[in-house]
PDB file of C-alpha atoms in Angstrom:
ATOM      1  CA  UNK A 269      78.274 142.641 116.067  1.00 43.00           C
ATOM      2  CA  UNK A 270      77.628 139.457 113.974  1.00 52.00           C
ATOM      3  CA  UNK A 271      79.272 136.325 114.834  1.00 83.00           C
ATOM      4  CA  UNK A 272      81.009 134.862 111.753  1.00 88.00           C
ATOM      5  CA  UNK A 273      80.887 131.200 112.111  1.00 95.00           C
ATOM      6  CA  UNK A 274      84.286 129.197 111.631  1.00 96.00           C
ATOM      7  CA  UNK A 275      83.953 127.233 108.287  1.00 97.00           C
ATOM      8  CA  UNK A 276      85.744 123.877 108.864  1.00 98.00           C
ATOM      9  CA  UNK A 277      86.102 120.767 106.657  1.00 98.00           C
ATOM     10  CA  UNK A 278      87.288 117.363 107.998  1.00 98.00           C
ATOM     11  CA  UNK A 279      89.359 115.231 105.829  1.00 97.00           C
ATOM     12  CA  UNK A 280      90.287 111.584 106.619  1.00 96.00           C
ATOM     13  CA  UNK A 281      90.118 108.277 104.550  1.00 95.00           C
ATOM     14  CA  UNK A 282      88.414 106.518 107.293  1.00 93.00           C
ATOM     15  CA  UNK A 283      84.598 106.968 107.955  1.00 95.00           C
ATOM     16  CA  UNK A 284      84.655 106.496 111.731  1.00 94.00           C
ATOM     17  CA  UNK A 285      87.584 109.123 112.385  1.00 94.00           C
ATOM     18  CA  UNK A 286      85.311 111.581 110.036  1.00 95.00           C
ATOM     19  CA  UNK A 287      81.792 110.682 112.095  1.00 96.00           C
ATOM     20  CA  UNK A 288      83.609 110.983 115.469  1.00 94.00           C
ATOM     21  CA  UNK A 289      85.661 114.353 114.746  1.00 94.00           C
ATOM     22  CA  UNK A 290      82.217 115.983 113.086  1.00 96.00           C
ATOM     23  CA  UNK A 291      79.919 114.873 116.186  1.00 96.00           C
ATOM     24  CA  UNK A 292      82.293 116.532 118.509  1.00 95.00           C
ATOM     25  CA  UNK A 293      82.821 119.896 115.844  1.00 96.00           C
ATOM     26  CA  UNK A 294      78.964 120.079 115.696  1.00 94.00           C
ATOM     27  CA  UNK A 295      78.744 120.679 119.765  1.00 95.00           C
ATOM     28  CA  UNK A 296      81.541 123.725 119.754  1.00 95.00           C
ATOM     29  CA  UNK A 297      79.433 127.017 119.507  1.00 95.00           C
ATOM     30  CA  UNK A 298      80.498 128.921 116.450  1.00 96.00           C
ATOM     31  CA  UNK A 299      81.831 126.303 114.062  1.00 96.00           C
ATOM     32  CA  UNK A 300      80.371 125.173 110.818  1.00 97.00           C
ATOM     33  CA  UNK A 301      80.888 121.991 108.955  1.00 97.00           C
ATOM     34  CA  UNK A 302      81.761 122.770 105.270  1.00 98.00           C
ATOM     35  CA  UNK A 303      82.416 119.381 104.238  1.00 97.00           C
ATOM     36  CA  UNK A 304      83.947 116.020 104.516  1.00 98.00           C
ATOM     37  CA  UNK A 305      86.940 114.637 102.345  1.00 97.00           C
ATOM     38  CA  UNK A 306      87.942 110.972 102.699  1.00 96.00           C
ATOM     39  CA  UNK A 307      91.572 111.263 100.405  1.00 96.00           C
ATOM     40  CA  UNK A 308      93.831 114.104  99.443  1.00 95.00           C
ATOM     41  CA  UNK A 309      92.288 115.009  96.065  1.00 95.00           C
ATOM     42  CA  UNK A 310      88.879 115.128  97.511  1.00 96.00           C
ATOM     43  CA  UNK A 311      90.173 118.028  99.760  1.00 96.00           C
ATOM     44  CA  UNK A 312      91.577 120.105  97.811  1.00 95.00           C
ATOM     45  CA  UNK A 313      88.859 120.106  95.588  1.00 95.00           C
ATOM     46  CA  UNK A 314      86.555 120.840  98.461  1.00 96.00           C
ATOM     47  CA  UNK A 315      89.238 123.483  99.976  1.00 96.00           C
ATOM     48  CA  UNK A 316      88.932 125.468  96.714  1.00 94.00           C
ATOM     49  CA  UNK A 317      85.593 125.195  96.267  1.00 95.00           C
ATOM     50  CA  UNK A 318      84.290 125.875  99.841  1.00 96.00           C
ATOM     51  CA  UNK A 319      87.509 128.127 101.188  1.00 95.00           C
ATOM     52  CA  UNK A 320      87.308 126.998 104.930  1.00 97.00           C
ATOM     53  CA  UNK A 321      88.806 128.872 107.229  1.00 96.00           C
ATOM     54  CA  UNK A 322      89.803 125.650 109.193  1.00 96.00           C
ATOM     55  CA  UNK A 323      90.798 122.437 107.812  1.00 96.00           C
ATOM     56  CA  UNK A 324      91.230 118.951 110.369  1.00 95.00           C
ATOM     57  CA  UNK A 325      93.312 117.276 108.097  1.00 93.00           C
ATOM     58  CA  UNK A 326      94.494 113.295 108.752  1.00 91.00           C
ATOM     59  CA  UNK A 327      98.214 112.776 107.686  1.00 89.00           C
ATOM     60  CA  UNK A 328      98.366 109.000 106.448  1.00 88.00           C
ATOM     61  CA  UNK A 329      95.502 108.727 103.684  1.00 88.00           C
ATOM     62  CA  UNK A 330      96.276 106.419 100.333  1.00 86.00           C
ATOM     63  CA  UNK A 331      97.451 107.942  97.336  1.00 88.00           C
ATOM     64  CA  UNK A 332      97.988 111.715  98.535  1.00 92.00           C
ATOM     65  CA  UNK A 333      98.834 112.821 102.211  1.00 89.00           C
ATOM     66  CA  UNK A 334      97.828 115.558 104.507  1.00 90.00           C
ATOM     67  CA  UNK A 335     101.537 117.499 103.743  1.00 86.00           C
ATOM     68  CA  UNK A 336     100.808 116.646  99.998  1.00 93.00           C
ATOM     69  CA  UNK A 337      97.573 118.168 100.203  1.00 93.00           C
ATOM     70  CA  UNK A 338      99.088 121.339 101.621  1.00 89.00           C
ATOM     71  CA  UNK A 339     101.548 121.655  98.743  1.00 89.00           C
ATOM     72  CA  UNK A 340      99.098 121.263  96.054  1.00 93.00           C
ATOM     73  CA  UNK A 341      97.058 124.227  96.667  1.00 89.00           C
ATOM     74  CA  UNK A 342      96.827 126.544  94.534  1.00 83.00           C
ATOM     75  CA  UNK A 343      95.886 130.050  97.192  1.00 81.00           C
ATOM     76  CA  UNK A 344      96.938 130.001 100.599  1.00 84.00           C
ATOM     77  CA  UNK A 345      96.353 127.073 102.914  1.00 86.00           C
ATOM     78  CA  UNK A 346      93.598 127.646 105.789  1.00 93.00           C
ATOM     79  CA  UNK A 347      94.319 127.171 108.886  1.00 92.00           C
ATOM     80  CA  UNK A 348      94.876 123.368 109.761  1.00 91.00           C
ATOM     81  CA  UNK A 349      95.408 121.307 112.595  1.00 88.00           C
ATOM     82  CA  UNK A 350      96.509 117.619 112.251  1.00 85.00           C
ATOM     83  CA  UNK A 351      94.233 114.803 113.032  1.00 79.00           C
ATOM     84  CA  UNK A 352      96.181 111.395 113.318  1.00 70.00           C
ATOM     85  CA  UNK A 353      97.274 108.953 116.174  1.00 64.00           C
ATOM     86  CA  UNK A 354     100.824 109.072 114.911  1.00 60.00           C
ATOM     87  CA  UNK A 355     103.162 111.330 116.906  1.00 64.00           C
ATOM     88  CA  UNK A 356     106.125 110.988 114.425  1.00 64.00           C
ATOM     89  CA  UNK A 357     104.934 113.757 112.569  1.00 57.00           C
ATOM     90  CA  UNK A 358     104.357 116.195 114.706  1.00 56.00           C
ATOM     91  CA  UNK A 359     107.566 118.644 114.104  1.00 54.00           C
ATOM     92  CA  UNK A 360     106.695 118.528 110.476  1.00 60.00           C
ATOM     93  CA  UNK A 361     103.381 119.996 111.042  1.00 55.00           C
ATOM     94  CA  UNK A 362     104.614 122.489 112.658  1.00 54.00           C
ATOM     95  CA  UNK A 363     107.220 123.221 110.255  1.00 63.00           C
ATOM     96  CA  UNK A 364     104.033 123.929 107.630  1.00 59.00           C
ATOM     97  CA  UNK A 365     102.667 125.909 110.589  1.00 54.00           C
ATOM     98  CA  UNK A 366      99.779 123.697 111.568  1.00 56.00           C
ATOM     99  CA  UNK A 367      97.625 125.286 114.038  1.00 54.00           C
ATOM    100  CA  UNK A 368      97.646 121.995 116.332  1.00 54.00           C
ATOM    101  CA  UNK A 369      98.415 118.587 115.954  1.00 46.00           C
TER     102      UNK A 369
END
């Protein structure tokens, strides 16, 4: 039996959040790092062209945000789990049926 590795791409606008959330990914046995995104129209450009199976998406990012990101795609969303400090959103990603939050 092969072990299929857990594509993931991290999207948020700011570089620390992206650096911090990556180091820790890289030390879990059994994920890969597709990509980074730092806005909403990055990631769905990487989300179609990469297809991760697991997407750490950051809510509050300029211009397009993590719920706008979800409705813009095009094929079924990956799995995602919320990555923000703000707790005021948490029902609503679970009403898109985030993973985690």
């Amino acid at each position: 039996m092969t072990d299929v590795p857990i594509r993931t791409l991290v999207v948020d606008d700011e570089q620390l959040a992206r650096q911090r959330l990556t180091g820790f990914l890289g030390k879990v046995p059994g994920i890969e790092i597709v990509g980074q995104a730092s806005n909403g129209m990055e990631a769905l450009q990487l989300i179609e062209e990469t297809s991760p199976d697991l997407v750490f998406l950051d809510v509050q990012m300029p211009g397009m945000d993590g719920f706008e990101v979800l409705k813009s795609l095009r094929s079924d969303p990956p799995h995602v789990v919320f990555a923000t400090a703000y707790d005021e959103y948490a029902l609503q990603a679970f009403e898109v049926e985030a993973v985690d939050y």
